[in-house]
Amino acid sequence: MSVSKSLRREYWTKEEDKALRKLHHELGPVWIKISINMVTKTPKQCYERWNNATRPGINSDPLNDEERAMIDLLYCDYGPKWSVIASHIPGRTARIQFLRIPSLSLTRSFHNSSPRYVIKPKFKIPISPDPPVRDSIPAGMHALGARLNLKFSNQKILLQALTDRTYVDTDLPSNEGFQVLGNNAFGLYVTEYLHVKYPRLPLPILEEILTMYCGHTTLSTFGREVGVDRQVRWQKVTDEALATQSANGNEKRWVPESNTPRGIGKVTADAVGAIVGALYFDQGPAAAKSFIHDQFLSRDVNVGAIFERHIVNPKRDLSYLMRRHSQEPPISRLTAETGRLSKSPTFIVSVYSGTKKLGEGFGSSLDMAEFRAARDALKKHYLKETKDFQLPSIVDKENVVYVPTEIEDTPAIV
Amino acid sequence: MPSVPLRPAKIAVARNGVGAYIFQCRKMVFHYCERSGSSQGMIEYLKNGLVQFARKNPQIEIVVKPRPSKHPVIRGIYLNGNDKVICVRNLDTATIAEKVHQIRDSSGKKADKRFKKPVLSTTESVRGIWSPFHTKQHVI
């Protein structure tokens, strides 16, 4: 008859110990019989309890000072070999390891002195790199300069251009000055390019295309594509907090009205503007201009799509345009068609001023085709591109004769 | 595919190479082990070939870091966020140099599976898409 699991409890009560002693005295070391009589303990449990705790000769009192001292001495010799240590102390078994209060210094001294034990640290002791020197240029920043083909007279200029106003652990001024210069350079070079290339472009569309080339979003996207956002030195801090923080020069910082902390996007955009400004300052306007042309004006903008978004009533706009230019009013004529009564008809409508064809459009209805024809006519007029042109900023170079392009008419006012 | 994008772009889209070309590999990390045999070729390359490569390619940030008890590895990190890792265990210096060049020349894009139309472009065809309404009428 074995003890059921529900009755088996591992903790030995005093009564159980007493019973064990009594049964052992009566029955001898026959653990099965003892267990049957004990009921609440298995034979194995009885055997182990007898040998470790209950048999006569075992001292189950807490350790006294003498014994503690002995254990410490023996530990220095043997290490954590408890049965060996216990054999030197009368009345004690290997259970002393649970009774003693472990000492860390003792453990350490044993392990350090014993040749047979190799200590394995539980954590990696970090090899801390040399603390970074203030305003040292990291390798990534040198790589960024080479990637963008920036050749400054002094590499600290690039570091300054990449130091945001929220970064205070520096001796360099922030990039705000460069940023202002760079934003103005963007304004100048991109506007003159667009104005000369699309001489008839209406103003709101010109402004929108300008924003697409050198607005905040484009600058921050460029910065991220190129790796500027990894190199810029900044902190996520509101301008107000920065003003109260003691800056390196104790300058009064201007606190703007909206006080949300600037994120990496705006910081990157500002840093890109600052790079252009730094180029202008250090290398001259020609360097800044060629940077802007290479990196920004080479990007793709769908001018036609932007223009189309601004058109609401192309037929009316076209008729005002013809009136302004003293030409015959526009008339739409059906040029070609197919499938008029079918599910998917196609109509091609052309808009004429007299005998001159202005534009053409297709559609699945006559109105749709006429709309598109008028819109096409407007696009052909307003999005006229100049092919060979000189920009006004070319006069920065010496010995150049600037041939200005013709200034075109303003858009027709509706 | 419509020629006009359905959602208009808010920014000017980059065209790498049309103006300036931005090199796509921004960083290379070289791992090696001091003791193990598989790193011997790598150690040889680090001593003799790497500095020359670094001078010729200033746009790449190069980091050399020991990695004990592991095979030697070259990791290239690109501007689009991807990385290319090549294990160079038991390779000789010349082959390692080839791998280094391979990493440098990569764009960081994963394997491109556009076999039929590999060219992606925002510009339509030069001569225009054919239309039946704009052909010369057939005369009998």
PDB file of N, CA and C in Angstrom, chain A residues 378-412:
ATOM      1  N   LEU A 378      -5.117  74.837 -72.084  1.00  0.00           N
ATOM      2  CA  LEU A 378      -4.533  75.676 -71.022  1.00  0.00           C
ATOM      3  C   LEU A 378      -3.135  75.197 -70.648  1.00  0.00           C
ATOM      4  N   LYS A 379      -3.000  73.875 -70.549  1.00  0.00           N
ATOM      5  CA  LYS A 379      -1.681  73.330 -70.204  1.00  0.00           C
ATOM      6  C   LYS A 379      -0.658  73.679 -71.264  1.00  0.00           C
ATOM      7  N   LYS A 380      -1.040  73.542 -72.490  1.00  0.00           N
ATOM      8  CA  LYS A 380      -0.079  73.850 -73.561  1.00  0.00           C
ATOM      9  C   LYS A 380       0.348  75.295 -73.507  1.00  0.00           C
ATOM     10  N   HIS A 381      -0.557  76.137 -73.068  1.00  0.00           N
ATOM     11  CA  HIS A 381      -0.200  77.552 -73.002  1.00  0.00           C
ATOM     12  C   HIS A 381       0.626  77.869 -71.769  1.00  0.00           C
ATOM     13  N   TYR A 382       0.112  77.495 -70.600  1.00  0.00           N
ATOM     14  CA  TYR A 382       0.747  77.954 -69.360  1.00  0.00           C
ATOM     15  C   TYR A 382       1.983  77.171 -68.959  1.00  0.00           C
ATOM     16  N   LEU A 383       2.091  75.949 -69.441  1.00  0.00           N
ATOM     17  CA  LEU A 383       3.243  75.136 -69.044  1.00  0.00           C
ATOM     18  C   LEU A 383       4.303  75.102 -70.126  1.00  0.00           C
ATOM     19  N   LYS A 384       4.318  76.154 -70.922  1.00  0.00           N
ATOM     20  CA  LYS A 384       5.340  76.218 -71.960  1.00  0.00           C
ATOM     21  C   LYS A 384       6.713  76.243 -71.302  1.00  0.00           C
ATOM     22  N   GLU A 385       7.618  75.397 -71.824  1.00  0.00           N
ATOM     23  CA  GLU A 385       8.976  75.283 -71.266  1.00  0.00           C
ATOM     24  C   GLU A 385       9.967  75.969 -72.168  1.00  0.00           C
ATOM     25  N   THR A 386      10.869  76.726 -71.568  1.00  0.00           N
ATOM     26  CA  THR A 386      12.001  77.248 -72.339  1.00  0.00           C
ATOM     27  C   THR A 386      13.073  76.177 -72.334  1.00  0.00           C
ATOM     28  N   LYS A 387      13.689  75.961 -73.477  1.00  0.00           N
ATOM     29  CA  LYS A 387      14.661  74.876 -73.544  1.00  0.00           C
ATOM     30  C   LYS A 387      16.088  75.340 -73.259  1.00  0.00           C
ATOM     31  N   ASP A 388      16.543  76.309 -73.972  1.00  0.00           N
ATOM     32  CA  ASP A 388      17.918  76.795 -73.750  1.00  0.00           C
ATOM     33  C   ASP A 388      17.839  78.143 -73.073  1.00  0.00           C
ATOM     34  N   PHE A 389      18.273  78.169 -71.835  1.00  0.00           N
ATOM     35  CA  PHE A 389      18.199  79.443 -71.125  1.00  0.00           C
ATOM     36  C   PHE A 389      19.406  79.629 -70.223  1.00  0.00           C
ATOM     37  N   GLN A 390      19.660  80.886 -69.918  1.00  0.00           N
ATOM     38  CA  GLN A 390      20.666  81.227 -68.917  1.00  0.00           C
ATOM     39  C   GLN A 390      19.941  81.735 -67.688  1.00  0.00           C
ATOM     40  N   LEU A 391      20.450  81.344 -66.543  1.00  0.00           N
ATOM     41  CA  LEU A 391      19.842  81.826 -65.310  1.00  0.00           C
ATOM     42  C   LEU A 391      20.466  83.158 -64.912  1.00  0.00           C
ATOM     43  N   PRO A 392      19.698  84.046 -64.283  1.00  0.00           N
ATOM     44  CA  PRO A 392      20.246  85.352 -63.893  1.00  0.00           C
ATOM     45  C   PRO A 392      21.463  85.246 -62.980  1.00  0.00           C
ATOM     46  N   SER A 393      21.541  84.174 -62.161  1.00  0.00           N
ATOM     47  CA  SER A 393      22.648  84.066 -61.207  1.00  0.00           C
ATOM     48  C   SER A 393      23.976  83.771 -61.885  1.00  0.00           C
ATOM     49  N   ILE A 394      23.936  83.599 -63.205  1.00  0.00           N
ATOM     50  CA  ILE A 394      25.181  83.310 -63.916  1.00  0.00           C
ATOM     51  C   ILE A 394      26.128  84.495 -63.865  1.00  0.00           C
ATOM     52  N   VAL A 395      25.585  85.678 -63.548  1.00  0.00           N
ATOM     53  CA  VAL A 395      26.459  86.854 -63.475  1.00  0.00           C
ATOM     54  C   VAL A 395      27.426  86.779 -62.302  1.00  0.00           C
ATOM     55  N   ASP A 396      27.238  85.785 -61.392  1.00  0.00           N
ATOM     56  CA  ASP A 396      28.222  85.583 -60.328  1.00  0.00           C
ATOM     57  C   ASP A 396      29.577  85.209 -60.904  1.00  0.00           C
ATOM     58  N   LYS A 397      29.554  84.513 -62.014  1.00  0.00           N
ATOM     59  CA  LYS A 397      30.822  84.178 -62.677  1.00  0.00           C
ATOM     60  C   LYS A 397      31.282  85.396 -63.471  1.00  0.00           C
ATOM     61  N   GLU A 398      32.567  85.508 -63.590  1.00  0.00           N
ATOM     62  CA  GLU A 398      33.082  86.653 -64.363  1.00  0.00           C
ATOM     63  C   GLU A 398      33.144  86.318 -65.835  1.00  0.00           C
ATOM     64  N   ASN A 399      33.235  87.340 -66.662  1.00  0.00           N
ATOM     65  CA  ASN A 399      33.370  87.208 -68.123  1.00  0.00           C
ATOM     66  C   ASN A 399      32.233  86.422 -68.740  1.00  0.00           C
ATOM     67  N   VAL A 400      31.022  86.644 -68.219  1.00  0.00           N
ATOM     68  CA  VAL A 400      29.863  85.988 -68.807  1.00  0.00           C
ATOM     69  C   VAL A 400      28.873  87.060 -69.215  1.00  0.00           C
ATOM     70  N   VAL A 401      28.383  86.945 -70.428  1.00  0.00           N
ATOM     71  CA  VAL A 401      27.372  87.890 -70.902  1.00  0.00           C
ATOM     72  C   VAL A 401      26.017  87.255 -70.672  1.00  0.00           C
ATOM     73  N   TYR A 402      25.202  87.895 -69.895  1.00  0.00           N
ATOM     74  CA  TYR A 402      23.897  87.330 -69.564  1.00  0.00           C
ATOM     75  C   TYR A 402      22.884  87.765 -70.606  1.00  0.00           C
ATOM     76  N   VAL A 403      22.264  86.789 -71.230  1.00  0.00           N
ATOM     77  CA  VAL A 403      21.209  87.056 -72.213  1.00  0.00           C
ATOM     78  C   VAL A 403      19.880  86.735 -71.542  1.00  0.00           C
ATOM     79  N   PRO A 404      19.104  87.747 -71.196  1.00  0.00           N
ATOM     80  CA  PRO A 404      17.865  87.455 -70.472  1.00  0.00           C
ATOM     81  C   PRO A 404      16.811  86.842 -71.391  1.00  0.00           C
ATOM     82  N   THR A 405      15.978  85.981 -70.810  1.00  0.00           N
ATOM     83  CA  THR A 405      14.845  85.437 -71.556  1.00  0.00           C
ATOM     84  C   THR A 405      13.708  86.442 -71.516  1.00  0.00           C
ATOM     85  N   GLU A 406      12.825  86.288 -72.457  1.00  0.00           N
ATOM     86  CA  GLU A 406      11.702  87.224 -72.577  1.00  0.00           C
ATOM     87  C   GLU A 406      10.753  87.027 -71.397  1.00  0.00           C
ATOM     88  N   ILE A 407      10.296  88.097 -70.817  1.00  0.00           N
ATOM     89  CA  ILE A 407       9.309  88.002 -69.736  1.00  0.00           C
ATOM     90  C   ILE A 407       7.933  87.885 -70.370  1.00  0.00           C
ATOM     91  N   GLU A 408       7.238  86.824 -70.000  1.00  0.00           N
ATOM     92  CA  GLU A 408       5.949  86.530 -70.643  1.00  0.00           C
ATOM     93  C   GLU A 408       4.812  87.253 -69.943  1.00  0.00           C
ATOM     94  N   ASP A 409       3.670  87.138 -70.557  1.00  0.00           N
ATOM     95  CA  ASP A 409       2.468  87.785 -70.046  1.00  0.00           C
ATOM     96  C   ASP A 409       1.995  87.097 -68.757  1.00  0.00           C
ATOM     97  N   THR A 410       1.255  87.840 -67.928  1.00  0.00           N
ATOM     98  CA  THR A 410       0.660  87.222 -66.725  1.00  0.00           C
ATOM     99  C   THR A 410      -0.558  86.398 -67.146  1.00  0.00           C
ATOM    100  N   PRO A 411      -1.008  85.500 -66.286  1.00  0.00           N
ATOM    101  CA  PRO A 411      -2.181  84.702 -66.647  1.00  0.00           C
ATOM    102  C   PRO A 411      -3.427  85.574 -66.805  1.00  0.00           C
ATOM    103  N   ALA A 412      -4.364  85.050 -67.568  1.00  0.00           N
ATOM    104  CA  ALA A 412      -5.621  85.777 -67.776  1.00  0.00           C
ATOM    105  C   ALA A 412      -6.408  85.810 -66.484  1.00  0.00           C
TER     106      ALA A 412
END
